[in-house]
């Protein structure tokens, strides 16, 4: 328990629209330990993205308890949640979500602009270059995202997610918008990052990529199916 | 095109909210524009409704002092003399036709209600010059020409309805006015628009032959000034006003010089006749009002158009998919433009319909409430000119909207929109265009708000200026004579004194002063006052008062004494001066020391001893307290009954007296006089401040409208921009941006445009002030204060416009902004 990064207990999420209630998650329990590489798969609409958004504090559960590194994050204010996202969570989206008007450098540096303690220009430069190196993109820092290929963009998005040395990297279908060659590159980057100690939780429905994770989970209708983990097999 | 219109109609019907916003915004502002434009057209452009109106002139009779130090040729005052009028009567070369008019307010003494009426004494040419239409009977004819003394009268249509209950037998009736009985020979037609030569709200109820003007009676034989008389004339064919002046000036000046020969007082003086067009006399200084209103509504139109342009462009952007499909099916750029034009034209058409309704309401309001402020209001109605103008403006705006909409379509990108499933970029309001709109809005709004707050402040200042006396329970009363000529002062004054006693004895009345109202005009004292031996003449206004006056109105005393009953009875040559008069003599008003007791000399022989200093009174709507003196008797010449017909009366708390009661009380004393006008000073003050009240309301409304419109507009523009950046905002939130960070982001993004707008407005305002010479009469401090206030308002509006659209995103979990909700 001491090295649990993520602890979720009995988490539910209900979406209410005018006509109907959608139970996107039904009493999910999840623990992710330091250094783990978790993949979550499941059919479309099973609640993967919803779970990831709750994990990333992009949204709040309807009920249940959620701890990040032992800190209760269930009842945070919007700004408190923003602060945790800023320093403890790295998020990688399926559609990259890079900001068109910012250069590669500024996109990667973006989270640092929201630090409580403003870093110096030098610190930013150093850290951005480190992270870009980690994902294998060094030049092109003054390019704009739309001048780059999808694979490059996704790796830049990963660099951005890494910038604050987060406790966990949350990755939502990182290869969904990529050709298979770029996808392989991105998955290699993620594998390497985990190898170096980064905790990762990734949503994917590509079984090939799910198999790269240490722990494989499968969601169906908002609850986990119990699967043996790779570790257990090993 | 009809197909396009049909499509446009269908498309608009689907978006009732959008349509309602467009129509209400454009309808209201265009309605206001129509109103002001019509007003401007009538006042500044439309010919007066009289034959050959461009040749109608008012003649001014000016006394010129050639010797005045430093300012030779200065006009001393303007007023006709009776002999001058007679000399010009049948002048053959300058004028085709001339008429004399004079005015008087009085009582219809044979009427059971004893109503007070406005009478105008005219020569018969007045009716032919203006071609006055008649409802019944006849106008004045040569049978009423000068010296015919034919006692007949014409009444106005309104008077016929109000005072005579619209009786069909009106031509059988007589009116008694000023002691003469006149047979009614005509009623003017209801559509007659009287030229308001004297002042805007004056409407003649009774026209009487020139011969019966009692004011002229006393002055017929000498060259004394008669202030109420006017001469109007129609220029002879081909004669310019300047030529006419050169013809008629010597006629009068020569006679006057001959008559004044040997009178040293008039040495170096002469008469000059000056012509002003009827139009300029009647317009007065209303042109300024019109220009200001025009500028304001044009500003509002600019703001409103900008708002709507933004709405149209955003809407075009929303129709991305539909446009893409049309493009894919072969619609050319031109077709898309036509579709947009059909929509904007239709929307503007509906807006114009609303504008027409709004302007009709506006005309009604103008006629109800502004007829006392602006001339010719009764002529204001929809006409071809304003309709045409509205159509042109509406079409231009429709065209502009369609153009801007089309400009935001990236036709090449449209075709790719359908293929790519992601966020389309085929149609977008470009950042540059949004910035231009924003700069435009802020600049126009800042100028409008600044100017309107400036005017509002000036009006409120006038309204709030304390008068320096207490008007509560105080009233003014003037007496009217029942006979044609006023009795001489010697006979009249004892009777008037008796009336005063009787009024004082009325149970409702606290005290009576035989003095005209403090709000009445003061006399002018020429050539001025000086200390004994001093040669600097100080001009002052004067008022003849009695011992009750200062206490009755509670005007405060700064030093010395008020007049005693003894001094008033003995008609002592004593004088009380006001603060600003004392200051002209470099005297401290509260410690005048040896100024009290000093003799001030008027025309060499007459000297008045200063016995007191009072605080000045401020006449509502006038800017500054004049130097004034108070005396017990007129400074020169004999007492005249007509100067002594006014009282200032204080009633007891919670008591009131009607004019009818006063009429009865006075009847008991004498049949010679009756109550003419009875008015509370509080009421009088409100009337005098009418212009200021109107300005305060108008400018407040304009300021509010500007703020609302600019607020909606800025909100719309920024809201669109924020919508476009939804994903970006979500992403920033995902990586840790707090709410304040995002608010800062949007503000930083827009602050440049807003400051640029403010800068442009400052330059515009400086230009305006340079061009118009500080019409607002503001000093630097108040300008800075008003600017700070304006800037504060604009900043607040802009900041709200930044925050409000963000609210929906930053107060929700980040996921909301990241979700693709198509
Ligand atoms: N904002 C929302 N409002 C309503 N229903 C939602 C919302 N987001 C997701 N859902 C519903 O919740 C369920 C889970 O969705 P999601 O987590 O996106 O599934 P997955 O990512 O596995 O495809 C689906 O039925 C989806 O329609
Ligand atoms: Mg999903």
Coordinates of C-alpha atoms in Angstrom, one line a residue, chain B residues 26-488:
Chain B
X26 CA -31.1 46.9 -35.3
X27 CA -34.7 47.9 -35.0
X28 CA -34.2 49.9 -31.9
X29 CA -31.1 51.7 -33.1
X30 CA -32.4 52.3 -36.6
X31 CA -35.6 53.6 -35.0
X32 CA -33.6 56.1 -32.9
X33 CA -31.7 57.0 -36.0
X34 CA -34.8 57.6 -38.0
X35 CA -36.2 59.8 -35.2
X36 CA -33.2 62.0 -34.9
X37 CA -32.7 62.1 -38.7
X38 CA -36.2 63.2 -39.2
X39 CA -35.8 65.8 -36.5
X40 CA -32.6 67.0 -38.1
X41 CA -34.3 67.1 -41.5
X42 CA -37.1 69.2 -40.2
X43 CA -35.0 71.6 -38.2
X44 CA -31.9 71.9 -40.4
X45 CA -33.1 71.2 -43.9
X46 CA -36.8 71.3 -44.4
X47 CA -38.0 74.8 -45.6
X48 CA -40.3 76.6 -43.2
X49 CA -43.9 76.2 -44.1
X50 CA -44.4 79.8 -45.4
X51 CA -44.3 81.1 -48.9
X52 CA -40.8 82.3 -50.0
X53 CA -39.6 81.3 -46.6
X54 CA -36.0 81.8 -47.6
X55 CA -36.7 85.5 -48.1
X56 CA -38.3 86.0 -44.7
X57 CA -36.1 88.1 -42.3
X58 CA -36.2 89.3 -38.8
X59 CA -34.8 92.8 -38.4
X60 CA -32.8 93.6 -35.3
X61 CA -32.3 97.2 -34.3
X62 CA -28.9 97.6 -32.6
X63 CA -27.5 100.5 -30.7
X64 CA -23.8 100.8 -31.5
X65 CA -21.3 102.7 -29.4
X66 CA -18.4 103.9 -31.6
X67 CA -16.5 105.4 -28.7
X68 CA -16.4 102.5 -26.3
X69 CA -12.9 102.0 -25.0
X70 CA -11.2 99.2 -26.8
X71 CA -14.3 97.9 -28.5
X72 CA -15.5 100.5 -30.9
X73 CA -18.6 99.5 -32.8
X74 CA -19.8 97.3 -30.0
X75 CA -23.5 96.5 -29.9
X76 CA -24.9 97.9 -26.6
X77 CA -28.3 96.4 -26.9
X78 CA -30.8 95.5 -29.4
X79 CA -34.3 96.9 -29.3
X80 CA -36.5 98.8 -31.6
X81 CA -37.8 102.3 -31.1
X82 CA -41.3 103.2 -32.3
X83 CA -40.2 105.9 -34.7
X84 CA -37.8 103.5 -36.3
X85 CA -40.5 101.1 -36.9
X86 CA -42.7 103.8 -38.5
X87 CA -39.8 105.0 -40.6
X88 CA -39.5 101.5 -42.0
X89 CA -43.2 100.9 -42.4
X90 CA -43.5 101.3 -46.1
X91 CA -39.9 101.0 -47.1
X92 CA -40.1 100.2 -50.9
X93 CA -36.7 98.8 -52.1
X94 CA -35.4 96.4 -49.5
X95 CA -38.6 94.7 -48.6
X96 CA -41.6 93.5 -50.5
X97 CA -43.7 93.3 -47.4
X98 CA -43.1 94.0 -43.7
X99 CA -44.9 93.3 -40.5
X100 CA -44.5 94.4 -36.9
X101 CA -45.3 92.2 -33.9
X102 CA -45.2 92.6 -30.2
X103 CA -46.2 90.3 -27.3
X104 CA -48.0 90.5 -24.1
X105 CA -49.3 88.1 -21.5
X106 CA -52.6 89.0 -19.9
X107 CA -56.1 88.0 -18.7
X108 CA -59.3 87.6 -20.7
X109 CA -61.3 89.8 -18.3
X110 CA -64.7 89.1 -19.8
X111 CA -64.2 85.3 -19.6
X112 CA -65.7 83.6 -16.6
X113 CA -62.5 81.6 -15.8
X114 CA -60.4 84.8 -16.2
X115 CA -57.7 82.7 -18.1
X116 CA -54.2 84.1 -18.7
X117 CA -53.4 84.2 -22.4
X118 CA -50.5 84.9 -24.7
X119 CA -51.4 87.7 -27.0
X120 CA -49.5 88.9 -30.0
X121 CA -50.1 92.4 -31.5
X122 CA -49.6 92.3 -35.2
X123 CA -50.0 94.4 -38.3
X124 CA -52.2 92.7 -41.0
X125 CA -49.1 91.8 -43.1
X126 CA -48.2 89.2 -40.5
X127 CA -51.1 87.1 -41.9
X128 CA -50.2 87.6 -45.5
X129 CA -46.4 87.1 -44.9
X130 CA -47.1 83.7 -43.4
X131 CA -50.1 82.9 -45.4
X132 CA -51.9 81.9 -42.2
X133 CA -54.7 79.4 -43.0
X134 CA -58.0 80.1 -41.2
X135 CA -60.6 77.7 -39.9
X136 CA -63.3 80.3 -39.5
X137 CA -63.7 83.9 -40.4
X138 CA -61.0 86.1 -41.7
X139 CA -57.4 87.2 -41.0
X140 CA -56.5 90.8 -40.4
X141 CA -56.8 92.9 -43.5
X142 CA -56.0 96.5 -44.4
X143 CA -59.0 97.4 -42.2
X144 CA -56.6 96.7 -39.2
X145 CA -53.6 98.5 -40.6
X146 CA -51.6 100.9 -38.4
X147 CA -53.7 103.7 -36.8
X148 CA -57.0 102.2 -37.8
X149 CA -57.8 101.2 -34.2
X150 CA -60.3 98.5 -35.3
X151 CA -60.9 96.4 -32.2
X152 CA -61.1 92.9 -33.7
X153 CA -59.3 89.7 -32.7
X154 CA -58.2 86.4 -34.2
X155 CA -57.8 83.4 -31.9
X156 CA -55.9 80.2 -32.3
X157 CA -57.5 76.9 -33.0
X158 CA -56.2 75.6 -29.6
X159 CA -57.6 78.6 -27.8
X160 CA -61.0 78.2 -29.5
X161 CA -61.1 74.6 -28.2
X162 CA -59.7 75.3 -24.7
X163 CA -61.2 78.7 -23.8
X164 CA -64.3 78.7 -25.9
X165 CA -65.3 75.0 -25.8
X166 CA -65.1 74.9 -29.6
X167 CA -68.3 76.8 -29.9
X168 CA -69.5 77.1 -33.6
X169 CA -70.7 80.6 -32.8
X170 CA -67.3 81.9 -32.0
X171 CA -67.5 84.7 -34.5
X172 CA -70.4 86.2 -32.4
X173 CA -68.1 86.4 -29.4
X174 CA -66.0 89.2 -27.9
X175 CA -62.8 89.0 -25.9
X176 CA -61.8 91.7 -23.3
X177 CA -58.1 92.0 -23.0
X178 CA -56.1 94.9 -21.5
X179 CA -59.3 96.9 -21.0
X180 CA -60.4 96.7 -24.6
X181 CA -63.2 94.6 -26.0
X182 CA -62.3 92.9 -29.3
X183 CA -64.8 91.3 -31.6
X184 CA -63.5 87.9 -32.7
X185 CA -63.3 87.8 -36.5
X186 CA -61.4 84.6 -37.1
X187 CA -60.0 81.4 -35.9
X188 CA -56.7 80.0 -37.3
X189 CA -56.7 76.6 -38.8
X190 CA -55.4 73.7 -36.7
X191 CA -52.5 73.0 -39.2
X192 CA -51.1 76.5 -38.9
X193 CA -47.6 76.2 -37.5
X194 CA -46.7 79.4 -35.7
X195 CA -43.2 80.6 -36.2
X196 CA -41.8 80.9 -32.7
X197 CA -40.0 84.2 -33.0
X198 CA -39.8 84.9 -29.3
X199 CA -39.1 81.6 -27.7
X200 CA -39.7 78.0 -28.3
X201 CA -42.6 77.2 -26.1
X202 CA -44.6 80.4 -26.8
X203 CA -47.8 79.8 -28.6
X204 CA -50.0 82.8 -29.4
X205 CA -53.6 82.3 -28.3
X206 CA -54.9 85.8 -29.3
X207 CA -53.8 88.0 -32.2
X208 CA -54.8 91.7 -31.8
X209 CA -54.2 94.7 -34.0
X210 CA -50.9 96.4 -33.6
X211 CA -52.5 99.7 -32.5
X212 CA -53.7 98.3 -29.2
X213 CA -50.2 97.3 -27.9
X214 CA -50.1 99.3 -24.6
X215 CA -46.4 99.2 -24.5
X216 CA -46.1 101.1 -27.7
X217 CA -48.6 103.6 -26.4
X218 CA -46.2 105.2 -24.0
X219 CA -43.3 105.2 -26.4
X220 CA -45.0 106.3 -29.6
X221 CA -43.8 109.8 -29.6
X222 CA -40.2 109.4 -28.4
X223 CA -37.1 107.3 -29.3
X224 CA -37.4 105.1 -26.2
X225 CA -36.6 101.5 -26.5
X226 CA -39.4 99.0 -26.8
X227 CA -38.1 95.6 -26.1
X228 CA -40.9 93.3 -27.1
X229 CA -41.4 94.6 -30.6
X230 CA -40.1 92.8 -33.7
X231 CA -40.0 93.6 -37.3
X232 CA -40.2 90.9 -39.9
X233 CA -40.1 91.4 -43.7
X234 CA -39.9 89.6 -47.0
X235 CA -36.9 90.7 -49.0
X236 CA -37.7 92.2 -52.4
X237 CA -36.7 90.0 -55.3
X238 CA -33.0 89.8 -55.9
X239 CA -32.1 91.8 -52.8
X240 CA -29.6 90.1 -50.4
X241 CA -29.8 90.6 -46.6
X242 CA -26.6 92.6 -46.6
X243 CA -27.9 94.9 -49.3
X244 CA -31.2 95.4 -47.4
X245 CA -29.2 96.3 -44.3
X246 CA -27.4 98.9 -46.3
X247 CA -30.6 100.4 -47.5
X248 CA -32.5 100.5 -44.3
X249 CA -29.8 101.4 -41.8
X250 CA -29.3 105.0 -43.0
X251 CA -33.1 105.6 -43.1
X252 CA -33.3 105.0 -39.3
X253 CA -29.9 106.2 -38.3
X254 CA -30.3 109.5 -40.0
X255 CA -33.6 110.2 -38.3
X256 CA -32.2 109.1 -35.0
X257 CA -29.1 111.2 -35.3
X258 CA -31.2 114.2 -36.2
X259 CA -33.5 113.6 -33.2
X260 CA -30.6 113.1 -30.8
X261 CA -28.5 116.1 -32.0
X262 CA -27.4 118.1 -29.0
X263 CA -27.8 115.3 -26.6
X264 CA -24.3 114.7 -25.3
X265 CA -25.2 111.3 -23.9
X266 CA -25.7 109.9 -27.4
X267 CA -22.5 111.3 -28.9
X268 CA -20.6 108.6 -30.8
X269 CA -23.6 106.3 -30.9
X270 CA -25.5 105.1 -33.9
X271 CA -28.1 102.7 -35.1
X272 CA -27.4 99.7 -37.2
X273 CA -30.1 97.4 -38.6
X274 CA -29.2 93.7 -38.9
X275 CA -31.1 91.0 -40.7
X276 CA -31.3 87.4 -39.6
X277 CA -33.1 84.8 -41.6
X278 CA -36.4 83.5 -40.2
X279 CA -34.8 80.0 -40.3
X280 CA -31.9 80.9 -38.0
X281 CA -34.1 82.8 -35.6
X282 CA -36.5 79.9 -35.2
X283 CA -33.7 77.3 -35.1
X284 CA -31.9 79.2 -32.4
X285 CA -29.2 77.1 -30.9
X286 CA -31.1 73.9 -31.5
X287 CA -28.7 72.9 -34.3
X288 CA -26.1 71.9 -31.7
X289 CA -28.6 69.6 -30.0
X290 CA -29.4 68.0 -33.3
X291 CA -25.7 67.5 -34.2
X292 CA -25.1 65.9 -30.9
X293 CA -28.0 63.6 -31.1
X294 CA -27.1 62.7 -34.7
X295 CA -23.6 61.9 -33.7
X296 CA -24.8 59.8 -30.8
X297 CA -27.2 57.7 -32.8
X298 CA -24.7 57.2 -35.5
X299 CA -22.3 56.0 -32.9
X300 CA -25.0 53.6 -31.6
X301 CA -25.6 52.4 -35.2
X302 CA -21.9 51.7 -35.6
X303 CA -21.9 49.7 -32.4
X304 CA -25.0 47.8 -33.2
X305 CA -23.8 47.0 -36.7
X306 CA -20.6 45.7 -35.3
X307 CA -22.6 43.5 -32.9
X308 CA -24.7 42.2 -35.7
X309 CA -21.8 41.7 -38.0
X310 CA -20.1 39.5 -35.4
X311 CA -23.4 37.6 -35.0
X312 CA -23.7 37.0 -38.7
X313 CA -20.1 35.9 -39.1
X314 CA -20.3 33.5 -36.2
X315 CA -23.5 32.1 -37.6
X316 CA -21.9 31.6 -41.0
X317 CA -19.2 29.8 -39.2
X318 CA -21.8 27.6 -37.5
X319 CA -23.2 26.7 -40.9
X320 CA -19.9 25.2 -41.9
X321 CA -21.4 21.9 -42.8
X322 CA -24.3 23.2 -44.8
X323 CA -22.0 25.5 -46.7
X324 CA -19.6 22.7 -47.4
X325 CA -22.3 20.5 -48.8
X326 CA -23.5 23.4 -51.0
X327 CA -19.9 23.9 -52.2
X328 CA -19.5 20.2 -52.9
X329 CA -22.7 20.4 -55.0
X330 CA -21.2 23.1 -57.1
X331 CA -22.3 26.3 -55.4
X332 CA -19.8 29.1 -56.3
X333 CA -18.6 31.8 -54.0
X334 CA -21.0 34.2 -55.6
X335 CA -23.9 31.8 -54.8
X336 CA -22.9 31.6 -51.2
X337 CA -22.7 35.4 -51.0
X338 CA -26.2 35.7 -52.5
X339 CA -27.6 33.4 -49.9
X340 CA -26.0 35.4 -47.2
X341 CA -27.2 38.6 -48.7
X342 CA -30.7 37.3 -48.9
X343 CA -30.6 36.5 -45.2
X344 CA -29.1 39.8 -44.1
X345 CA -31.5 41.7 -46.4
X346 CA -34.4 39.9 -44.9
X347 CA -33.2 40.6 -41.4
X348 CA -32.7 44.2 -42.2
X349 CA -36.1 44.5 -43.7
X350 CA -37.7 43.2 -40.5
X351 CA -35.5 45.5 -38.5
X352 CA -36.6 48.5 -40.6
X353 CA -40.2 47.6 -40.0
X354 CA -39.5 47.6 -36.3
X355 CA -37.5 50.8 -36.7
X356 CA -40.6 52.5 -38.3
X357 CA -42.7 51.6 -35.3
X358 CA -40.0 52.7 -32.9
X359 CA -39.7 56.0 -34.6
X360 CA -43.4 56.6 -34.5
X361 CA -43.3 56.1 -30.8
X362 CA -40.2 58.4 -30.8
X363 CA -42.1 61.1 -32.7
X364 CA -44.9 60.9 -30.2
X365 CA -42.6 61.2 -27.3
X366 CA -40.8 64.1 -28.9
X367 CA -44.1 65.9 -29.4
X368 CA -45.2 65.2 -25.9
X369 CA -42.1 66.1 -24.0
X370 CA -39.7 68.1 -26.2
X371 CA -42.1 70.6 -27.8
X372 CA -40.9 73.1 -25.3
X373 CA -37.3 72.5 -26.0
X374 CA -37.1 72.3 -29.8
X375 CA -38.9 74.3 -32.4
X376 CA -41.0 72.9 -35.2
X377 CA -41.6 69.6 -33.3
X378 CA -45.2 69.5 -34.6
X379 CA -43.8 69.2 -38.2
X380 CA -41.9 66.1 -37.3
X381 CA -43.3 63.0 -39.0
X382 CA -42.2 60.3 -41.3
X383 CA -41.4 61.6 -44.8
X384 CA -39.8 60.5 -48.0
X385 CA -36.4 61.8 -47.0
X386 CA -36.1 59.8 -43.8
X387 CA -37.7 56.8 -45.3
X388 CA -35.2 57.0 -48.1
X389 CA -32.3 57.5 -45.7
X390 CA -33.5 54.5 -43.7
X391 CA -33.7 52.3 -46.8
X392 CA -30.2 53.3 -47.9
X393 CA -28.7 52.8 -44.5
X394 CA -30.5 49.5 -44.1
X395 CA -29.3 48.3 -47.5
X396 CA -25.8 49.3 -46.8
X397 CA -25.8 47.4 -43.5
X398 CA -27.3 44.3 -45.2
X399 CA -24.6 44.5 -47.9
X400 CA -21.9 44.9 -45.3
X401 CA -23.1 42.0 -43.2
X402 CA -23.2 39.7 -46.3
X403 CA -19.8 40.8 -47.3
X404 CA -18.3 40.2 -43.9
X405 CA -20.0 36.8 -43.8
X406 CA -18.6 35.9 -47.2
X407 CA -15.2 37.1 -46.2
X408 CA -15.1 34.6 -43.4
X409 CA -15.6 31.7 -45.8
X410 CA -12.4 30.1 -46.8
X411 CA -13.9 28.6 -50.0
X412 CA -11.0 26.3 -50.8
X413 CA -11.0 24.8 -47.3
X414 CA -14.8 24.2 -47.5
X415 CA -14.3 21.2 -49.8
X416 CA -12.0 19.5 -47.4
X417 CA -14.3 20.1 -44.4
X418 CA -16.6 17.3 -45.5
X419 CA -13.8 14.8 -45.8
X420 CA -12.0 15.4 -42.6
X421 CA -14.1 14.4 -39.6
X422 CA -12.3 16.8 -37.2
X423 CA -12.9 20.4 -36.4
X424 CA -13.5 22.2 -39.6
X425 CA -11.7 25.4 -40.4
X426 CA -13.4 26.2 -43.7
X427 CA -15.3 29.0 -42.1
X428 CA -14.0 31.1 -39.3
X429 CA -14.2 34.6 -38.2
X430 CA -10.5 35.6 -38.4
X431 CA -8.8 36.8 -35.3
X432 CA -7.9 40.0 -37.2
X433 CA -11.5 40.8 -38.1
X434 CA -12.6 40.2 -34.6
X435 CA -10.0 42.6 -33.3
X436 CA -11.0 45.2 -35.8
X437 CA -14.6 44.9 -34.6
X438 CA -13.5 45.1 -31.0
X439 CA -11.4 48.2 -31.6
X440 CA -14.3 49.8 -33.4
X441 CA -16.7 49.1 -30.6
X442 CA -14.5 50.2 -27.8
X443 CA -13.5 53.4 -29.7
X444 CA -17.0 54.5 -30.5
X445 CA -18.4 53.5 -27.1
X446 CA -15.7 55.4 -25.3
X447 CA -16.3 58.6 -27.3
X448 CA -20.1 58.3 -26.8
X449 CA -19.8 57.6 -23.1
X450 CA -17.3 60.3 -22.4
X451 CA -19.3 63.0 -24.2
X452 CA -22.6 61.9 -22.7
X453 CA -21.3 61.7 -19.2
X454 CA -19.8 65.2 -19.7
X455 CA -23.2 66.5 -20.8
X456 CA -24.9 64.6 -18.0
X457 CA -22.6 66.1 -15.4
X458 CA -23.1 69.6 -16.7
X459 CA -26.9 69.2 -16.6
X460 CA -26.9 67.6 -13.1
X461 CA -24.6 70.4 -11.9
X462 CA -27.1 73.0 -13.1
X463 CA -29.9 71.1 -11.5
X464 CA -28.1 70.8 -8.2
X465 CA -26.8 74.3 -8.0
X466 CA -28.5 75.8 -4.9
X467 CA -30.4 79.0 -5.8
X468 CA -29.2 80.8 -2.7
X469 CA -32.7 81.4 -1.4
X470 CA -35.6 79.3 -0.3
X471 CA -38.3 78.7 -2.9
X472 CA -40.5 76.5 -0.7
X473 CA -44.0 78.0 -0.3
X474 CA -42.9 81.1 -2.3
X475 CA -44.9 82.2 -5.3
X476 CA -44.9 85.0 -7.8
X477 CA -47.9 87.0 -8.7
X478 CA -48.3 89.5 -11.4
X479 CA -51.2 91.9 -11.8
X480 CA -53.0 92.7 -15.0
X481 CA -54.7 95.9 -15.6
X482 CA -58.4 96.0 -16.5
X483 CA -58.1 99.1 -18.6
X484 CA -56.3 99.8 -21.8
X485 CA -53.8 102.2 -20.3
X486 CA -52.2 101.8 -17.0
X487 CA -53.0 104.5 -14.5
X488 CA -50.0 106.7 -13.5

